[in-house]
């Protein structure tokens, strides 16, 4: 099976700009919806997910499609290890933020 070709070769700096635009636009619209309607509805949650994909493109310089194709080429055990590391990093981030908040408040 042949790997999927890139649709258009885009420079990482251009991908970062596209990611920044996605991130800013999605969170601006989600914030406006939240401000207008109160609690987040399904549309706002979808916008937040779209914004997070833009943030990922902004930080890595790799398009979401290219990252998905690379992820699909990993062996199952490699996916499991990478997923575990991502989950542990997210938990560590939230624990660190919580510790800072507790430290500042008390």
CSV table of C-alpha atoms in Angstrom, one decimal, residues 3 5 19 28 45 56 63-64 67 82 92 100:
chain,number,residue,atom,x,y,z
A,3,UNK,CA,1.4,6.3,1.5
A,5,UNK,CA,0.6,12.0,-1.0
A,19,UNK,CA,-3.3,27.2,12.9
A,28,UNK,CA,-13.5,34.0,19.5
A,45,UNK,CA,-17.7,22.5,22.0
A,56,UNK,CA,-1.7,21.9,17.6
A,63,UNK,CA,-1.1,20.0,9.5
A,64,UNK,CA,-3.7,18.0,11.3
A,67,UNK,CA,-0.2,14.3,11.7
A,82,UNK,CA,2.3,7.6,22.8
A,92,UNK,CA,0.8,16.5,34.9
A,100,UNK,CA,0.0,26.9,41.4
